[in-house]
């Protein structure tokens, strides 16, 4: 099967190229963006051992001069001190505004390298090469970049669209199963949000071609959403399905629960609450729980409603006395609802599994 390309029509627009094996053969695409400039590859300590040499070789074949910066893998690195090291590295290696940053890795790498590209010399070009399923279907597309602050996750960042996204699903073969499941949580999210057909196709036994197709569908849904609302003032908030409670779970666990697992449980909880309040069709929550369980994803956590409510209320997505919730009304259909913040506790209580 040939690869898939999704065009994202934001700013001057860019392509998301999804193709098995493309990592070995992406020189021409890289050359088109990098032109006669140099490239700075930002990657983490796990991904560098697996894929840095491949990207080096590809650049070398195109006679593109490059340098690499490797940071310790994990969310704990997505902070101001690693960002500062990346910026100092770019300056020390004398990268100029016509050069390009390449993010090779998962969402942590993409978010941080993207932010560095947004602020270094007031902005230089940026390419995303996602190596986790989560990054492929979500974080590499749409231009949100960020680092975490002591006060919370993703509290400092910028909107910075990449020049291109190159996604080779073959690299997911080296992902630990838990990381693949993490990405499936965000993938399932697109099914709940936009497409019952996509939702019904999740079977935990995906062939490489089916994986490409699944990623293409998710990226297309994300692209269309971001095209309508690049700066997250309306429709894009739909992509936060499961995230209000999910972020609260991450926070309550002191970030030992990963993003996808937290979003999975957040999605199941908001679906149960939505059904209890008759916003969602009967049976919606059970169907979501069943698909999450296929991938061993959680549908609840042991934190109390009080703990989750206070963590959720400290989230940056709250605006004044209102909070925008994403509520499933069925499979493939969700709505945005502004609720007074006092109502959040009721949703969380109704969302707990024992309700
Ligand atoms: P991650 O980047 O930390 O990757 C997870 C783990 O997998 C890491 O240990 C990494 O080294 C390893 N890894 C990556 N690719 C691998 C491969 N092919 N083989 C083996 N190991 C590999 O985390 P993530 O789950 O990709 O992303 C989570 C981050 O993304 C969070 O910080 C979250 O806030 C952010 N995020 C951002 C957006 C956005 O729109 N910008 C959307 C969703 C999530
Ligand atoms: N991951 C949510 C967004 O990009 O808006």
Short mmCIF file of C-alpha atoms and ligand atoms in Angstrom, two decimals:
data_model
loop_
_atom_site.label_atom_id
_atom_site.label_comp_id
_atom_site.label_asym_id
_atom_site.label_seq_id
_atom_site.Cartn_x
_atom_site.Cartn_y
_atom_site.Cartn_z
CA UNK A 1 0.00 0.00 0.00
CA UNK A 2 1.25 3.48 -0.76
CA UNK A 3 1.38 6.06 1.97
CA UNK A 4 -1.23 8.60 2.95
CA UNK A 5 -0.90 12.36 3.00
CA UNK A 6 -3.13 14.69 4.97
CA UNK A 7 -2.93 18.40 4.18
CA UNK A 8 -3.34 20.75 7.14
CA UNK A 9 -4.58 24.11 5.88
CA UNK A 10 -3.38 26.32 8.67
CA UNK A 11 -1.08 29.27 7.94
CA UNK A 12 0.77 28.43 4.75
CA UNK A 13 -0.27 24.81 5.24
CA UNK A 14 1.72 21.60 5.58
CA UNK A 15 1.57 17.91 4.80
CA UNK A 16 1.39 15.03 7.26
CA UNK A 17 2.93 12.10 5.43
CA UNK A 18 2.09 8.69 6.87
CA UNK A 19 3.87 5.72 5.34
CA UNK A 20 5.43 2.51 6.58
CA UNK A 21 9.21 2.63 6.08
CA UNK A 22 9.33 6.33 5.22
CA UNK A 23 11.90 7.12 7.91
CA UNK A 24 14.58 5.53 5.73
CA UNK A 25 13.48 7.45 2.69
CA UNK A 26 12.43 10.90 3.79
CA UNK A 27 15.52 12.76 2.50
CA UNK A 28 13.68 14.56 -0.28
CA UNK A 29 10.94 15.76 2.05
CA UNK A 30 13.52 16.97 4.56
CA UNK A 31 15.50 18.69 1.82
CA UNK A 32 12.42 20.56 0.61
CA UNK A 33 11.91 22.11 4.05
CA UNK A 34 15.53 22.52 5.07
CA UNK A 35 16.65 23.94 1.71
CA UNK A 36 20.30 24.96 1.89
CA UNK A 37 20.21 25.36 5.66
CA UNK A 38 21.27 23.12 8.56
CA UNK A 39 19.22 20.87 10.81
CA UNK A 40 19.14 20.45 14.59
CA UNK A 41 17.66 17.12 15.65
CA UNK A 42 16.13 17.15 19.13
CA UNK A 43 15.46 13.71 20.55
CA UNK A 44 15.37 11.76 23.81
CA UNK A 45 17.66 9.13 25.34
CA UNK A 46 15.47 6.19 24.21
CA UNK A 47 14.62 7.30 20.69
CA UNK A 48 18.20 8.39 19.96
CA UNK A 49 19.41 4.80 20.40
CA UNK A 50 16.80 3.51 17.98
CA UNK A 51 16.31 6.06 15.21
CA UNK A 52 18.82 8.92 15.37
CA UNK A 53 21.33 7.20 13.10
CA UNK A 54 18.65 6.55 10.47
CA UNK A 55 17.74 10.24 10.36
CA UNK A 56 21.43 11.21 10.36
CA UNK A 57 22.04 8.93 7.37
CA UNK A 58 19.07 10.34 5.50
CA UNK A 59 20.32 13.89 6.04
CA UNK A 60 23.86 12.88 5.12
CA UNK A 61 22.66 11.37 1.83
CA UNK A 62 21.18 14.77 1.03
CA UNK A 63 24.38 16.55 2.13
CA UNK A 64 22.50 18.35 4.88
CA UNK A 65 24.69 19.43 7.77
CA UNK A 66 23.16 18.51 11.15
CA UNK A 67 23.71 18.46 14.91
CA UNK A 68 21.78 16.59 17.58
CA UNK A 69 20.67 17.31 21.12
CA UNK A 70 19.65 14.38 23.34
CA UNK A 71 17.76 14.80 26.62
CA UNK A 72 16.77 12.28 29.28
CA UNK A 73 13.51 10.58 28.17
CA UNK A 74 10.32 11.29 30.11
CA UNK A 75 7.79 13.94 31.06
CA UNK A 76 10.05 15.11 33.92
CA UNK A 77 12.38 16.57 31.26
CA UNK A 78 9.66 18.72 29.67
CA UNK A 79 10.63 21.76 31.69
CA UNK A 80 12.25 25.17 31.52
CA UNK A 81 15.69 23.83 32.29
CA UNK A 82 15.77 21.38 29.33
CA UNK A 83 14.24 24.09 27.12
CA UNK A 84 16.98 26.44 28.18
CA UNK A 85 19.63 23.79 27.38
CA UNK A 86 18.12 23.31 23.91
CA UNK A 87 18.15 27.07 23.23
CA UNK A 88 21.76 27.37 24.43
CA UNK A 89 22.69 24.40 22.23
CA UNK A 90 21.10 26.05 19.17
CA UNK A 91 22.95 29.29 19.89
CA UNK A 92 26.27 27.59 20.62
CA UNK A 93 26.06 25.65 17.35
CA UNK A 94 25.25 28.92 15.58
CA UNK A 95 21.91 27.93 14.09
CA UNK A 96 20.36 30.80 12.13
CA UNK A 97 16.79 31.68 11.27
CA UNK A 98 16.84 29.86 7.93
CA UNK A 99 17.80 26.57 9.67
CA UNK A 100 15.40 23.87 10.85
CA UNK A 101 14.65 22.06 14.11
CA UNK A 102 13.63 18.40 13.75
CA UNK A 103 11.67 16.86 16.63
CA UNK A 104 12.37 13.12 16.58
CA UNK A 105 10.34 11.43 19.28
CA UNK A 106 7.08 11.34 21.19
CA UNK A 107 4.91 14.13 22.50
CA UNK A 108 7.45 15.27 25.06
CA UNK A 109 10.08 15.81 22.36
CA UNK A 110 7.64 17.41 19.92
CA UNK A 111 6.18 19.78 22.51
CA UNK A 112 9.57 20.92 23.75
CA UNK A 113 11.43 21.07 20.42
CA UNK A 114 8.45 22.90 18.92
CA UNK A 115 8.51 25.48 21.69
CA UNK A 116 12.26 25.92 21.21
CA UNK A 117 11.70 26.43 17.47
CA UNK A 118 8.96 28.96 18.23
CA UNK A 119 11.15 31.16 20.42
CA UNK A 120 14.72 30.65 19.15
CA UNK A 121 15.58 33.77 17.10
CA UNK A 122 11.84 34.59 17.34
CA UNK A 123 11.01 31.48 15.36
CA UNK A 124 12.78 29.04 13.05
CA UNK A 125 11.44 26.21 10.86
CA UNK A 126 10.35 23.00 12.50
CA UNK A 127 9.64 19.41 11.36
CA UNK A 128 7.86 16.78 13.43
CA UNK A 129 8.90 13.11 13.17
CA UNK A 130 6.57 11.46 15.69
CA UNK A 131 7.75 8.10 17.06
CA UNK A 132 4.87 7.32 19.43
CA UNK A 133 1.29 6.60 18.38
CA UNK A 134 0.17 9.42 20.67
CA UNK A 135 2.41 11.90 18.90
CA UNK A 136 1.33 10.59 15.48
CA UNK A 137 -2.41 10.98 16.03
CA UNK A 138 -2.33 14.04 18.24
CA UNK A 139 0.63 16.08 19.43
CA UNK A 140 2.64 16.32 16.17
CA UNK A 141 -0.28 17.94 14.32
CA UNK A 142 -1.95 21.25 15.10
CA UNK A 143 0.90 23.35 16.43
CA UNK A 144 0.44 23.25 20.20
CA UNK A 145 3.86 23.28 21.87
CA UNK A 146 4.60 23.58 25.57
CA UNK A 147 6.65 22.82 28.63
CA UNK A 148 5.46 22.07 32.15
CA UNK A 149 5.92 24.50 35.03
CA UNK A 150 6.08 23.62 38.74
CA UNK A 151 2.50 24.91 38.93
CA UNK A 152 1.22 22.48 36.30
CA UNK A 153 1.46 20.79 32.93
CA UNK A 154 1.79 22.67 29.63
CA UNK A 155 1.53 26.05 31.34
CA UNK A 156 4.07 27.79 29.07
CA UNK A 157 4.03 27.33 25.32
CA UNK A 158 3.24 28.70 21.90
CA UNK A 159 1.24 27.87 18.82
CA UNK A 160 3.88 26.87 16.26
CA UNK A 161 2.83 24.87 13.23
CA UNK A 162 5.44 22.50 11.76
CA UNK A 163 6.55 22.75 8.12
CA UNK A 164 5.94 19.02 7.69
CA UNK A 165 5.10 15.92 9.73
CA UNK A 166 6.72 12.64 8.72
CA UNK A 167 5.13 9.61 10.33
CA UNK A 168 6.50 6.09 9.89
CA UNK A 169 4.19 3.68 11.78
CA UNK A 170 6.88 0.97 11.59
CA UNK A 171 8.69 2.72 14.44
CA UNK A 172 5.82 1.83 16.77
CA UNK A 173 7.07 -1.78 16.70
CA UNK A 174 9.68 -0.81 19.33
CA UNK A 175 7.18 0.96 21.60
CA UNK A 176 6.57 -0.70 24.97
CA UNK A 177 2.95 -2.04 24.93
CA UNK A 178 1.97 0.51 27.56
CA UNK A 179 3.09 3.36 25.30
CA UNK A 180 1.13 1.94 22.38
CA UNK A 181 -1.96 1.76 24.64
CA UNK A 182 -1.33 5.38 25.64
CA UNK A 183 -1.64 6.35 21.99
CA UNK A 184 -4.73 4.18 21.57
CA UNK A 185 -6.49 6.25 24.23
CA UNK A 186 -6.14 9.37 22.06
CA UNK A 187 -7.04 7.32 18.96
CA UNK A 188 -10.23 6.02 20.60
CA UNK A 189 -10.99 9.63 21.52
CA UNK A 190 -11.33 10.49 17.80
CA UNK A 191 -13.80 7.62 17.36
CA UNK A 192 -15.95 8.88 20.25
CA UNK A 193 -15.73 12.46 18.98
CA UNK A 194 -16.21 12.07 15.26
CA UNK A 195 -16.85 8.60 13.84
CA UNK A 196 -18.75 5.50 14.89
CA UNK A 197 -17.12 3.64 11.95
CA UNK A 198 -13.65 4.44 13.25
CA UNK A 199 -14.75 3.52 16.78
CA UNK A 200 -16.06 0.15 15.62
CA UNK A 201 -12.82 -0.62 13.78
CA UNK A 202 -10.68 -0.85 16.93
CA UNK A 203 -9.80 -4.52 17.32
CA UNK A 204 -6.36 -4.70 18.95
CA UNK A 205 -5.05 -6.70 16.01
CA UNK A 206 -4.21 -4.04 13.49
CA UNK A 207 -2.14 -4.78 10.37
CA UNK A 208 0.49 -2.19 9.32
CA UNK A 209 -1.77 -0.96 6.51
CA UNK A 210 -4.74 -0.65 8.86
CA UNK A 211 -2.54 1.27 11.30
CA UNK A 212 -1.64 3.77 8.54
CA UNK A 213 -5.30 4.16 7.69
CA UNK A 214 -6.31 4.61 11.31
CA UNK A 215 -3.66 7.32 11.81
CA UNK A 216 -4.74 9.04 8.59
CA UNK A 217 -8.35 9.18 9.82
CA UNK A 218 -7.35 10.61 13.21
CA UNK A 219 -5.01 13.17 11.65
CA UNK A 220 -7.72 14.21 9.17
CA UNK A 221 -10.19 14.77 12.01
CA UNK A 222 -7.61 16.77 13.91
CA UNK A 223 -6.61 18.77 10.81
CA UNK A 224 -10.21 19.76 10.02
CA UNK A 225 -10.78 20.78 13.65
CA UNK A 226 -7.60 22.86 13.85
CA UNK A 227 -8.37 24.50 10.49
CA UNK A 228 -11.64 25.79 11.95
CA UNK A 229 -10.15 26.92 15.24
CA UNK A 230 -6.34 27.11 15.25
CA UNK A 231 -6.10 28.99 18.54
CA UNK A 232 -8.43 26.86 20.64
CA UNK A 233 -11.24 29.34 21.17
CA UNK A 234 -14.12 27.03 20.28
CA UNK A 235 -14.41 23.82 18.27
CA UNK A 236 -10.82 22.73 19.02
CA UNK A 237 -11.82 22.32 22.67
CA UNK A 238 -13.63 19.15 21.53
CA UNK A 239 -10.19 17.53 21.32
CA UNK A 240 -10.07 17.80 25.11
CA UNK A 241 -12.59 14.99 25.51
CA UNK A 242 -11.62 13.16 28.71
CA UNK A 243 -8.92 15.72 29.48
CA UNK A 244 -10.52 17.76 32.31
CA UNK A 245 -10.80 14.68 34.50
CA UNK A 246 -7.72 13.15 32.84
CA UNK A 247 -5.51 16.07 33.83
CA UNK A 248 -6.92 15.85 37.36
CA UNK A 249 -5.95 12.17 37.49
CA UNK A 250 -2.43 12.97 36.24
CA UNK A 251 -2.11 15.67 38.88
CA UNK A 252 -3.48 13.52 41.74
CA UNK A 253 -1.01 10.77 40.80
CA UNK A 254 1.83 13.27 40.86
CA UNK A 255 2.23 12.50 37.15
CA UNK A 256 2.99 8.81 37.68
CA UNK A 257 -0.13 8.01 35.61
CA UNK A 258 0.66 8.68 31.95
CA UNK A 259 -1.36 11.07 29.78
CA UNK A 260 -3.15 8.43 27.67
CA UNK A 261 -4.14 6.29 30.67
CA UNK A 262 -5.51 9.35 32.44
CA UNK A 263 -7.43 10.47 29.33
CA UNK A 264 -8.87 6.94 28.95
CA UNK A 265 -10.29 6.98 32.48
CA UNK A 266 -11.36 10.63 32.05
CA UNK A 267 -13.26 9.70 28.89
CA UNK A 268 -15.02 6.76 30.56
CA UNK A 269 -15.94 8.93 33.58
CA UNK A 270 -17.36 11.83 31.55
CA UNK A 271 -19.31 9.33 29.41
CA UNK A 272 -20.85 7.72 32.54
CA UNK A 273 -21.74 11.17 33.91
CA UNK A 274 -23.13 12.27 30.56
CA UNK A 275 -25.32 9.18 30.39
CA UNK A 276 -26.52 9.60 33.98
CA UNK A 277 -27.54 13.17 33.11
CA UNK A 278 -29.32 11.89 29.96
CA UNK A 279 -27.03 13.90 27.67
CA UNK A 280 -25.60 10.70 26.18
CA UNK A 281 -27.59 7.85 24.66
CA UNK A 282 -28.01 4.80 26.85
CA UNK A 283 -25.16 2.34 26.39
CA UNK A 284 -22.59 4.93 25.29
CA UNK A 285 -20.41 4.57 28.39
CA UNK A 286 -20.44 0.76 28.26
CA UNK A 287 -19.29 0.80 24.63
CA UNK A 288 -16.44 3.19 25.45
CA UNK A 289 -15.41 1.12 28.47
CA UNK A 290 -15.41 -2.08 26.37
CA UNK A 291 -13.07 -0.60 23.74
CA UNK A 292 -10.73 0.87 26.37
CA UNK A 293 -10.54 -2.54 28.08
CA UNK A 294 -9.52 -4.19 24.78
CA UNK A 295 -6.29 -2.19 25.08
CA UNK A 296 -5.98 -2.72 28.86
CA UNK A 297 -6.72 0.96 29.42
CA UNK A 298 -8.27 2.05 32.73
CA UNK A 299 -11.86 3.24 33.11
CA UNK A 300 -11.46 4.74 36.60
CA UNK A 301 -8.81 5.48 39.24
CA UNK A 302 -8.89 5.30 42.99
CA UNK A 303 -8.84 9.04 43.68
CA UNK A 304 -11.84 10.48 45.51
CA UNK A 305 -14.27 12.90 43.88
CA UNK A 306 -12.99 15.65 46.19
CA UNK A 307 -9.37 15.07 45.20
CA UNK A 308 -10.23 15.01 41.50
CA UNK A 309 -12.46 18.08 41.70
CA UNK A 310 -9.88 20.27 43.37
CA UNK A 311 -7.18 19.08 40.97
CA UNK A 312 -9.47 19.74 37.99
CA UNK A 313 -10.33 23.22 39.20
CA UNK A 314 -6.67 24.22 39.20
CA UNK A 315 -6.47 23.32 35.47
CA UNK A 316 -5.71 26.19 33.07
CA UNK A 317 -8.74 25.37 30.91
CA UNK A 318 -11.09 26.80 33.49
CA UNK A 319 -12.20 30.31 32.57
CA UNK A 320 -13.64 32.50 35.35
CA UNK A 321 -16.54 30.75 37.04
CA UNK A 322 -17.23 28.48 34.10
CA UNK A 323 -15.64 25.36 32.78
CA UNK A 324 -16.10 24.01 29.25
CA UNK A 325 -16.83 20.31 29.33
CA UNK A 326 -16.78 17.95 26.36
CA UNK A 327 -19.75 15.62 26.68
CA UNK A 328 -20.37 12.57 24.53
CA UNK A 329 -23.95 12.39 23.31
CA UNK A 330 -23.33 9.06 21.56
CA UNK A 331 -20.51 7.32 19.75
CA UNK A 332 -19.12 9.67 17.11
CA UNK A 333 -20.86 12.73 18.52
CA UNK A 334 -19.93 15.07 21.34
CA UNK A 335 -20.92 18.56 22.42
CA UNK A 336 -19.23 21.41 24.28
CA UNK A 337 -21.07 22.62 27.37
CA UNK A 338 -20.15 25.55 29.59
CA UNK A 339 -21.00 24.68 33.17
CA UNK A 340 -20.59 26.63 36.40
CA UNK A 341 -17.50 25.29 38.17
CA UNK A 342 -19.64 24.15 41.13
CA UNK A 343 -21.23 21.58 38.80
CA UNK A 344 -17.94 19.83 38.07
CA UNK A 345 -18.04 17.85 41.30
CA UNK A 346 -21.42 16.40 40.31
CA UNK A 347 -19.99 15.22 36.97
CA UNK A 348 -17.02 13.64 38.71
CA UNK A 349 -19.22 11.93 41.31
CA UNK A 350 -21.52 10.58 38.61
CA UNK A 351 -18.48 9.47 36.65
CA UNK A 352 -17.04 7.27 39.40
CA UNK A 353 -17.47 3.59 38.55
CA UNK A 354 -19.43 2.74 41.69
CA UNK A 355 -22.18 5.22 40.87
P1 LIG B 1 6.98 10.60 25.35
O1 LIG B 1 7.45 11.51 24.32
O2 LIG B 1 7.57 10.72 26.70
O3 LIG B 1 7.17 9.10 24.84
C1 LIG B 1 6.81 8.03 25.70
C2 LIG B 1 8.00 7.07 25.90
O4 LIG B 1 8.18 6.32 24.72
C3 LIG B 1 9.31 7.76 26.20
O5 LIG B 1 10.01 6.99 27.14
C4 LIG B 1 10.05 7.70 24.86
O6 LIG B 1 11.45 7.71 25.01
C5 LIG B 1 9.58 6.39 24.33
N1 LIG B 1 9.57 6.25 22.87
C6 LIG B 1 9.17 7.16 21.97
N2 LIG B 1 9.17 6.62 20.74
C7 LIG B 1 9.59 5.35 20.88
C8 LIG B 1 9.76 4.26 19.96
N3 LIG B 1 9.40 4.36 18.68
N4 LIG B 1 10.22 3.09 20.45
C9 LIG B 1 10.49 2.95 21.78
N5 LIG B 1 10.32 3.91 22.69
C10 LIG B 1 9.87 5.11 22.23
O7 LIG B 1 5.39 10.71 25.55
P2 LIG B 1 4.14 10.65 24.58
O8 LIG B 1 3.18 9.72 25.20
O9 LIG B 1 4.54 10.44 23.16
O10 LIG B 1 3.57 12.13 24.67
C11 LIG B 1 3.07 12.65 25.89
C12 LIG B 1 3.29 14.13 25.88
O11 LIG B 1 2.58 14.71 24.80
C13 LIG B 1 2.78 14.83 27.13
O12 LIG B 1 3.75 15.74 27.57
C14 LIG B 1 1.53 15.57 26.67
O13 LIG B 1 1.29 16.74 27.41
C15 LIG B 1 1.89 15.87 25.24
N6 LIG B 1 0.75 16.07 24.35
C16 LIG B 1 0.77 17.17 23.57
C17 LIG B 1 -0.26 17.40 22.69
C18 LIG B 1 -0.22 18.58 21.76
O14 LIG B 1 -1.21 18.82 21.05
N7 LIG B 1 0.87 19.30 21.69
C19 LIG B 1 -1.32 16.47 22.59
C20 LIG B 1 -1.30 15.36 23.41
C21 LIG B 1 -0.24 15.16 24.29
N1 LIG B 2 -4.39 17.84 21.89
C1 LIG B 2 -5.40 18.82 21.86
C2 LIG B 2 -5.19 19.87 20.82
O1 LIG B 2 -4.29 19.79 20.02
O2 LIG B 2 -5.93 20.81 20.81
#
